[in-house]
Short mmCIF file of C-alpha atoms and ligand atoms in Angstrom, two decimals:
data_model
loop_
_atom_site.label_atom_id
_atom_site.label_comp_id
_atom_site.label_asym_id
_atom_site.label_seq_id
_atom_site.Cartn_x
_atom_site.Cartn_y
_atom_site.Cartn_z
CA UNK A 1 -7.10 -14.01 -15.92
CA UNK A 2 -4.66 -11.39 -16.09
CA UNK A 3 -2.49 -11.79 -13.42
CA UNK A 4 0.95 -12.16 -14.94
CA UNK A 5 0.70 -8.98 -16.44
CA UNK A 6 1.24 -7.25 -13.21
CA UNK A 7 4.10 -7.57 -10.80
CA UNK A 8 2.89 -9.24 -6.87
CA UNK A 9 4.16 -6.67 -4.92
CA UNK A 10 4.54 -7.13 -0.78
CA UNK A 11 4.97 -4.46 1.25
CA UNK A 12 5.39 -4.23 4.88
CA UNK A 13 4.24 -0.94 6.55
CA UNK A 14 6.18 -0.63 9.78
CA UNK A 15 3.86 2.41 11.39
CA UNK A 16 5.39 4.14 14.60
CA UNK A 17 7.66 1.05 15.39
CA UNK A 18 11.33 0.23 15.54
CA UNK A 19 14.09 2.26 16.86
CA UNK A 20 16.85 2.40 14.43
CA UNK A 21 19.00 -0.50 15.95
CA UNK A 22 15.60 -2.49 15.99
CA UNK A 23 15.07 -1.55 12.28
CA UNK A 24 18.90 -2.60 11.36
CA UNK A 25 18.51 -5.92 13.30
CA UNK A 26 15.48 -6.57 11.65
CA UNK A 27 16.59 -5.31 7.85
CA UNK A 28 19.23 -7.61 8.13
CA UNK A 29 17.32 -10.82 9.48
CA UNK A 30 14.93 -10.08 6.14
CA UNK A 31 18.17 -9.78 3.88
CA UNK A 32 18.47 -13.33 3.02
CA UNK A 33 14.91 -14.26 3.48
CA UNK A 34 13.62 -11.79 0.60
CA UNK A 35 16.39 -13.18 -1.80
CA UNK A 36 14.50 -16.07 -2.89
CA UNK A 37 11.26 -13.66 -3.74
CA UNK A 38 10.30 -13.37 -7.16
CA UNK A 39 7.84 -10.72 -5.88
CA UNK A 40 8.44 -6.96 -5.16
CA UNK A 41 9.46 -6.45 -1.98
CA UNK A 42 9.10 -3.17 -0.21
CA UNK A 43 9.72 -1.97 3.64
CA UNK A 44 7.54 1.28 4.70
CA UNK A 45 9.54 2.10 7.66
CA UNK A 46 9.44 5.94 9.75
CA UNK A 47 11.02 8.69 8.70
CA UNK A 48 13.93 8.51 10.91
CA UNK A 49 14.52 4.91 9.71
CA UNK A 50 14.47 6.04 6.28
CA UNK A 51 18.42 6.22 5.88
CA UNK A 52 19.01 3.80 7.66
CA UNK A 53 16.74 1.09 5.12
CA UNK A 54 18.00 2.72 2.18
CA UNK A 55 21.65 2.32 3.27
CA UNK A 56 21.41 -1.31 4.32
CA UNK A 57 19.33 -2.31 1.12
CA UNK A 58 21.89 -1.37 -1.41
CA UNK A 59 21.96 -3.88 -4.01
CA UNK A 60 19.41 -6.05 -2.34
CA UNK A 61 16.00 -7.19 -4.12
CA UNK A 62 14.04 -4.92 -0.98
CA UNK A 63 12.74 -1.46 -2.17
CA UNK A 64 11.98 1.15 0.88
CA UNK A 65 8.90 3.75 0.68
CA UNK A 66 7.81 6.06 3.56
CA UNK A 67 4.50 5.83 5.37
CA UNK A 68 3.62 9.50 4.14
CA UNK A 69 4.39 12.45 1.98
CA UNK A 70 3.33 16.19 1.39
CA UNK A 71 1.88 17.54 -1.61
CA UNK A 72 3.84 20.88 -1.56
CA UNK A 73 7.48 21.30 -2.46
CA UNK A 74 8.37 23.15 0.58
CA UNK A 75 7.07 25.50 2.95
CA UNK A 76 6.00 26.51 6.23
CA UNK A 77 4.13 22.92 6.58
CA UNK A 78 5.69 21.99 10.22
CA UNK A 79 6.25 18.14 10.64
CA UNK A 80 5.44 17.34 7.42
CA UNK A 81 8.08 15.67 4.60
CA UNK A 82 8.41 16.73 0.77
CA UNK A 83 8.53 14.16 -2.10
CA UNK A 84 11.52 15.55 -3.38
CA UNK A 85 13.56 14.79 0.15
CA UNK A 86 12.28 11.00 -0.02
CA UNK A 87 13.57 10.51 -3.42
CA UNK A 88 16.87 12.68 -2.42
CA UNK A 89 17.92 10.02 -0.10
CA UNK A 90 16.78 6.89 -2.09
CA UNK A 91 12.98 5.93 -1.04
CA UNK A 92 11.29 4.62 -3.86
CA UNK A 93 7.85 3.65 -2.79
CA UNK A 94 5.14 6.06 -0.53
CA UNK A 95 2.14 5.13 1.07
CA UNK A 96 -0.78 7.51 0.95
CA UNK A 97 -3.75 7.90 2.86
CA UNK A 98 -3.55 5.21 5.12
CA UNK A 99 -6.90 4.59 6.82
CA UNK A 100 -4.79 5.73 10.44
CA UNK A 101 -3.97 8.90 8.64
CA UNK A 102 -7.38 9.43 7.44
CA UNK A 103 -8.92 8.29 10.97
CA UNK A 104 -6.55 9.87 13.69
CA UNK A 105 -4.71 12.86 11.69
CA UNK A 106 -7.46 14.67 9.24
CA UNK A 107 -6.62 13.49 6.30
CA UNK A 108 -9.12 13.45 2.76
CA UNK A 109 -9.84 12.08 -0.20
CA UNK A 110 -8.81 15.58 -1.33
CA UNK A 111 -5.50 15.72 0.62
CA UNK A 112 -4.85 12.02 -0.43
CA UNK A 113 -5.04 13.25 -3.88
CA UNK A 114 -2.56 16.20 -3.88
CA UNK A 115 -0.11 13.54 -1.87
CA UNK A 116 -0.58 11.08 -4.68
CA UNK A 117 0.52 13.49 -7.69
CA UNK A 118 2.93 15.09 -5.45
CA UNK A 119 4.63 11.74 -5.02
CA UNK A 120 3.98 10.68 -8.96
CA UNK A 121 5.32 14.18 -10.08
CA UNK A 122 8.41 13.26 -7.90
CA UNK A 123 9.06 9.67 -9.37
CA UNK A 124 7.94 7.94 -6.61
CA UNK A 125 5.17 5.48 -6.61
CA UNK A 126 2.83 5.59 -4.36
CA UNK A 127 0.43 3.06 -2.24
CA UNK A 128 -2.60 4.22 -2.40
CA UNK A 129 -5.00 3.05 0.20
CA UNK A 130 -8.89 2.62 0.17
CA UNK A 131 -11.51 0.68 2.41
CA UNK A 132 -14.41 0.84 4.32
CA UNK A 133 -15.73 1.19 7.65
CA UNK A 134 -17.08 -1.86 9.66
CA UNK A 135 -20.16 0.76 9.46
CA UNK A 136 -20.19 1.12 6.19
CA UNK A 137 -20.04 -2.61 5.01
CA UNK A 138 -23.32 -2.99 7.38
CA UNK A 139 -24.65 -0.36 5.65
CA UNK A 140 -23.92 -2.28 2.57
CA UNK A 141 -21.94 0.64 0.63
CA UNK A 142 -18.82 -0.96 0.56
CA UNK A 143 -18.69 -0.36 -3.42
CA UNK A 144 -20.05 3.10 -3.10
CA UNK A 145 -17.49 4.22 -0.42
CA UNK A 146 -14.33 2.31 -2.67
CA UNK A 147 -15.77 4.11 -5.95
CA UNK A 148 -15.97 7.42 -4.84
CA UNK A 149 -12.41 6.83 -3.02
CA UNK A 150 -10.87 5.96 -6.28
CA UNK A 151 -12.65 8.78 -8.25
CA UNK A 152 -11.53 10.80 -5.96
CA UNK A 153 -8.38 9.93 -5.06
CA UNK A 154 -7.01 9.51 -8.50
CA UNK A 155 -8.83 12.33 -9.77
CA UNK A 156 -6.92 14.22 -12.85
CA UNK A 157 -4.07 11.09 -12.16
CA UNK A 158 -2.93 9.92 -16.15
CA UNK A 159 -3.14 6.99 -17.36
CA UNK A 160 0.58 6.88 -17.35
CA UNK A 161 0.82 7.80 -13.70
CA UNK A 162 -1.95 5.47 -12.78
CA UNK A 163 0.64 2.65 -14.05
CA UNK A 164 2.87 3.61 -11.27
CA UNK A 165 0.41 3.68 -8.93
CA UNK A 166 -0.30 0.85 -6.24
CA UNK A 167 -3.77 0.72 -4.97
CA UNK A 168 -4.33 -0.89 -1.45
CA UNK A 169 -7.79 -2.33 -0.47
CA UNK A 170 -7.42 -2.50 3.17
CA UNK A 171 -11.02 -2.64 4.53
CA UNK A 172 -10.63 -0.83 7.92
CA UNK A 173 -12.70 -3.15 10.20
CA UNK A 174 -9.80 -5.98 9.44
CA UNK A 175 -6.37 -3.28 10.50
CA UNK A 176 -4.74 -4.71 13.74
CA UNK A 177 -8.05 -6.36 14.46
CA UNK A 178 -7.02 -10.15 13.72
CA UNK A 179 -9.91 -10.34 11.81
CA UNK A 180 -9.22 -10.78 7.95
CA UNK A 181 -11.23 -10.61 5.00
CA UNK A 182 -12.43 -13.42 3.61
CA UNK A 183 -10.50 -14.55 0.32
CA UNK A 184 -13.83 -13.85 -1.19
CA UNK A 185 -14.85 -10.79 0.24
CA UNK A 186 -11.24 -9.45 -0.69
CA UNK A 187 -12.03 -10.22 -4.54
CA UNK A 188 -14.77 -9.28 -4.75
CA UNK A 189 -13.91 -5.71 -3.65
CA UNK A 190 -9.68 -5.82 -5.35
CA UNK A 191 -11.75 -6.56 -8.61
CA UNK A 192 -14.47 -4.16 -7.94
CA UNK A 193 -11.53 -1.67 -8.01
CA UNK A 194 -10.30 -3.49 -11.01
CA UNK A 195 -13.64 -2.37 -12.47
CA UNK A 196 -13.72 1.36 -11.83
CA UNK A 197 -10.18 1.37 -13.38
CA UNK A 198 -11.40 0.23 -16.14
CA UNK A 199 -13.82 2.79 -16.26
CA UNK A 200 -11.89 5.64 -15.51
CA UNK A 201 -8.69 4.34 -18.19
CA UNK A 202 -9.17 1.32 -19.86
CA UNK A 203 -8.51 -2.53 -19.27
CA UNK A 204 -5.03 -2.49 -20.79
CA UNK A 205 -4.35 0.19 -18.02
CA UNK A 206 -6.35 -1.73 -15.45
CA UNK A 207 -4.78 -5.13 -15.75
CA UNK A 208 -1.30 -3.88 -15.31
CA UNK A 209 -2.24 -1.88 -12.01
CA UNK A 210 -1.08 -4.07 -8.63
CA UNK A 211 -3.70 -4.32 -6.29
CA UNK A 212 -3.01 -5.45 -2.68
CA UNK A 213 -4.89 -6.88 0.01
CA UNK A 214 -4.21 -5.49 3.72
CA UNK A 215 -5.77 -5.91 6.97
CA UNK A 216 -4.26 -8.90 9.15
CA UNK A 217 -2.62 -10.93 6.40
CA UNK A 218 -0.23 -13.23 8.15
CA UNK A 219 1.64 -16.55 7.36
CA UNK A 220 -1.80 -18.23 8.03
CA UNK A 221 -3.90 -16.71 5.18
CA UNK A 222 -1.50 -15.55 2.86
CA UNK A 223 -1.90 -18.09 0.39
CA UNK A 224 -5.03 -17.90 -0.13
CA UNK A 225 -5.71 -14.54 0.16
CA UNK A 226 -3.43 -14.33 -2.75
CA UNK A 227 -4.05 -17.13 -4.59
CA UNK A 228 -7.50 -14.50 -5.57
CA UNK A 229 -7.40 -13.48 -9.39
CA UNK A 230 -7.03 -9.46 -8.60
CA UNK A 231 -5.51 -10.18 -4.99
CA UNK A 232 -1.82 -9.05 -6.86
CA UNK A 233 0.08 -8.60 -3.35
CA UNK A 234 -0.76 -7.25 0.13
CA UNK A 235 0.26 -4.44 2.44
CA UNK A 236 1.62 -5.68 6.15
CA UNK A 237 1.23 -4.40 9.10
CA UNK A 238 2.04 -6.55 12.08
CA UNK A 239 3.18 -9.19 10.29
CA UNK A 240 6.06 -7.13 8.54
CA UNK A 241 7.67 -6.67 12.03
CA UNK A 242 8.60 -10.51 12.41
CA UNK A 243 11.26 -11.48 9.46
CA UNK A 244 9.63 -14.99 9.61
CA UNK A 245 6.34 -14.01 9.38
CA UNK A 246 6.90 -11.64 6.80
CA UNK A 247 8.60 -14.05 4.61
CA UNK A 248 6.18 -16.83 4.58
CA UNK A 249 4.08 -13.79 2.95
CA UNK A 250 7.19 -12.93 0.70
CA UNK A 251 6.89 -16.72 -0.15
CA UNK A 252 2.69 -17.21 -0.47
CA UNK A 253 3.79 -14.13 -3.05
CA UNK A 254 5.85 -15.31 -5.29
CA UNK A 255 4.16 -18.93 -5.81
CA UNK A 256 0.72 -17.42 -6.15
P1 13P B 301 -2.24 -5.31 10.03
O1 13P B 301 -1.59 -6.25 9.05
O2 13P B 301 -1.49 -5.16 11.31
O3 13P B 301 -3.69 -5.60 10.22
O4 13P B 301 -2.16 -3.85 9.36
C1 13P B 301 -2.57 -3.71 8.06
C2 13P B 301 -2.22 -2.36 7.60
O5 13P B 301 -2.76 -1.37 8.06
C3 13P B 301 -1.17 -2.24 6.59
O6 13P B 301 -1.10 -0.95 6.10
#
């Protein structure tokens, strides 16, 4: 097992919540809770809370990333937000291709590609999510969708960038839903995609790549969820919006 050669990273992705005096009462409830992590711990928070978590983080152990970025510099792109004015203010960490971005807002495996160099080429590191459809998983291509995700979604990515890059198995029949993964359905698929990295780099380069679980991970099946030998952290959605909640996970992290 490989795990210690790869950091447990936990990192909450807010989505279209908290109003910026919501987001500074919560920052600061999480302050002292995230001390005691030995894990990474990052906040995904909106765009107009961006300032606001990079400001109140300073010289904390909690790293903030965005919930999206653009591949092109800058441009007549209307609503969108360049890598270069996430790492201007501070963000460190990006999430790309979310299964809501693919589902309600258009976005590809191509799209999710150009985002994902964009935000390498930029120094920031980016979250890159892949999962299947309840429809697919009945259709038993679960490892055929996540293969061709990761082909194409890392496609022409270095070996060197692919270090920096966080990959996010968040099967999309288990978002918001309440219903999780099993801890064995969840590695067999995070070390599935430990398998096509190997593939596409090597096993030096795959066993130092995190790999997170997402999809309902809360205080109840944390630990085991990430007690799994390629389950190296998870991605949080509605349990990153309690400071409780979300450390028991910070916690379930750094002892697993
Ligand atoms: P939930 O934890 O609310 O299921 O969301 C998971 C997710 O989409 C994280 O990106």
């Amino acid at each position: 097992m490989n795990k210690e050669l790869r950091k447990a990273v936990i990192a909450g992705n807010w989505k279209m919540n908290k109003t910026r005096p919501e987001a500074k009462a919560l920052i600061e409830e999480l302050k002292p809770i995230a001390e005691k992590a030995t894990c990474d711990v990052v906040i995904c928070v909106p765009f107009t809370n961006l300032e606001t978590a990079v400001e109140l983080t300073k010289g904390t152990n909690i790293k903030v990333g965005a919930e999206n970025v653009h591949f092109e510099k800058s441009g007549a792109f209307t609503g969108e937000i360049s890598a270069d004015m996430l790492t201007e203010i501070g963000v460190e960490y990006v999430i790309i291709g979310h299964s809501e971005r693919r589902q309600y807002f258009g976005e590809t495996d191509e799209t999710v590609n150009k985002r994902t160099k964009a935000a390498l080429a930029a120094g920031l590191k980016p979250i890159v999510c892949v999962g299947e459809l309840l429809w697919e998983r009945k259709c038993d291509i679960t490892k055929e969708v996540i293969a061709r995700q990761i082909k194409l979604d890392l496609f022409d990515v270095s070996a060197e960038d692919a270090k920096k890059t966080i990959i996010a198995y968040e099967p999309v029949w288990a978002i918001g839903t309440g219903e999780t993964a099993t801890s064995e359905q969840a590695e067999e698929v995070c070390s599935f995609i430990r398998e096509q990295l190997t593939e596409k780099y090597s096993k030096e380069v795959a066993d130092t790549i995190t790999i997170q679980y997402g999809g309902s991970m809360n205080p109840k099946n944390a630990a085991e969820l990430l007690a799994q030998p390629d389950v190296d952290g998870g991605l949080i959605g509605g349990a990153s919006l309690k400071a409780a909640d979300f450390g028991v996970l910070l916690d379930a992290a750094s002892n697993g």
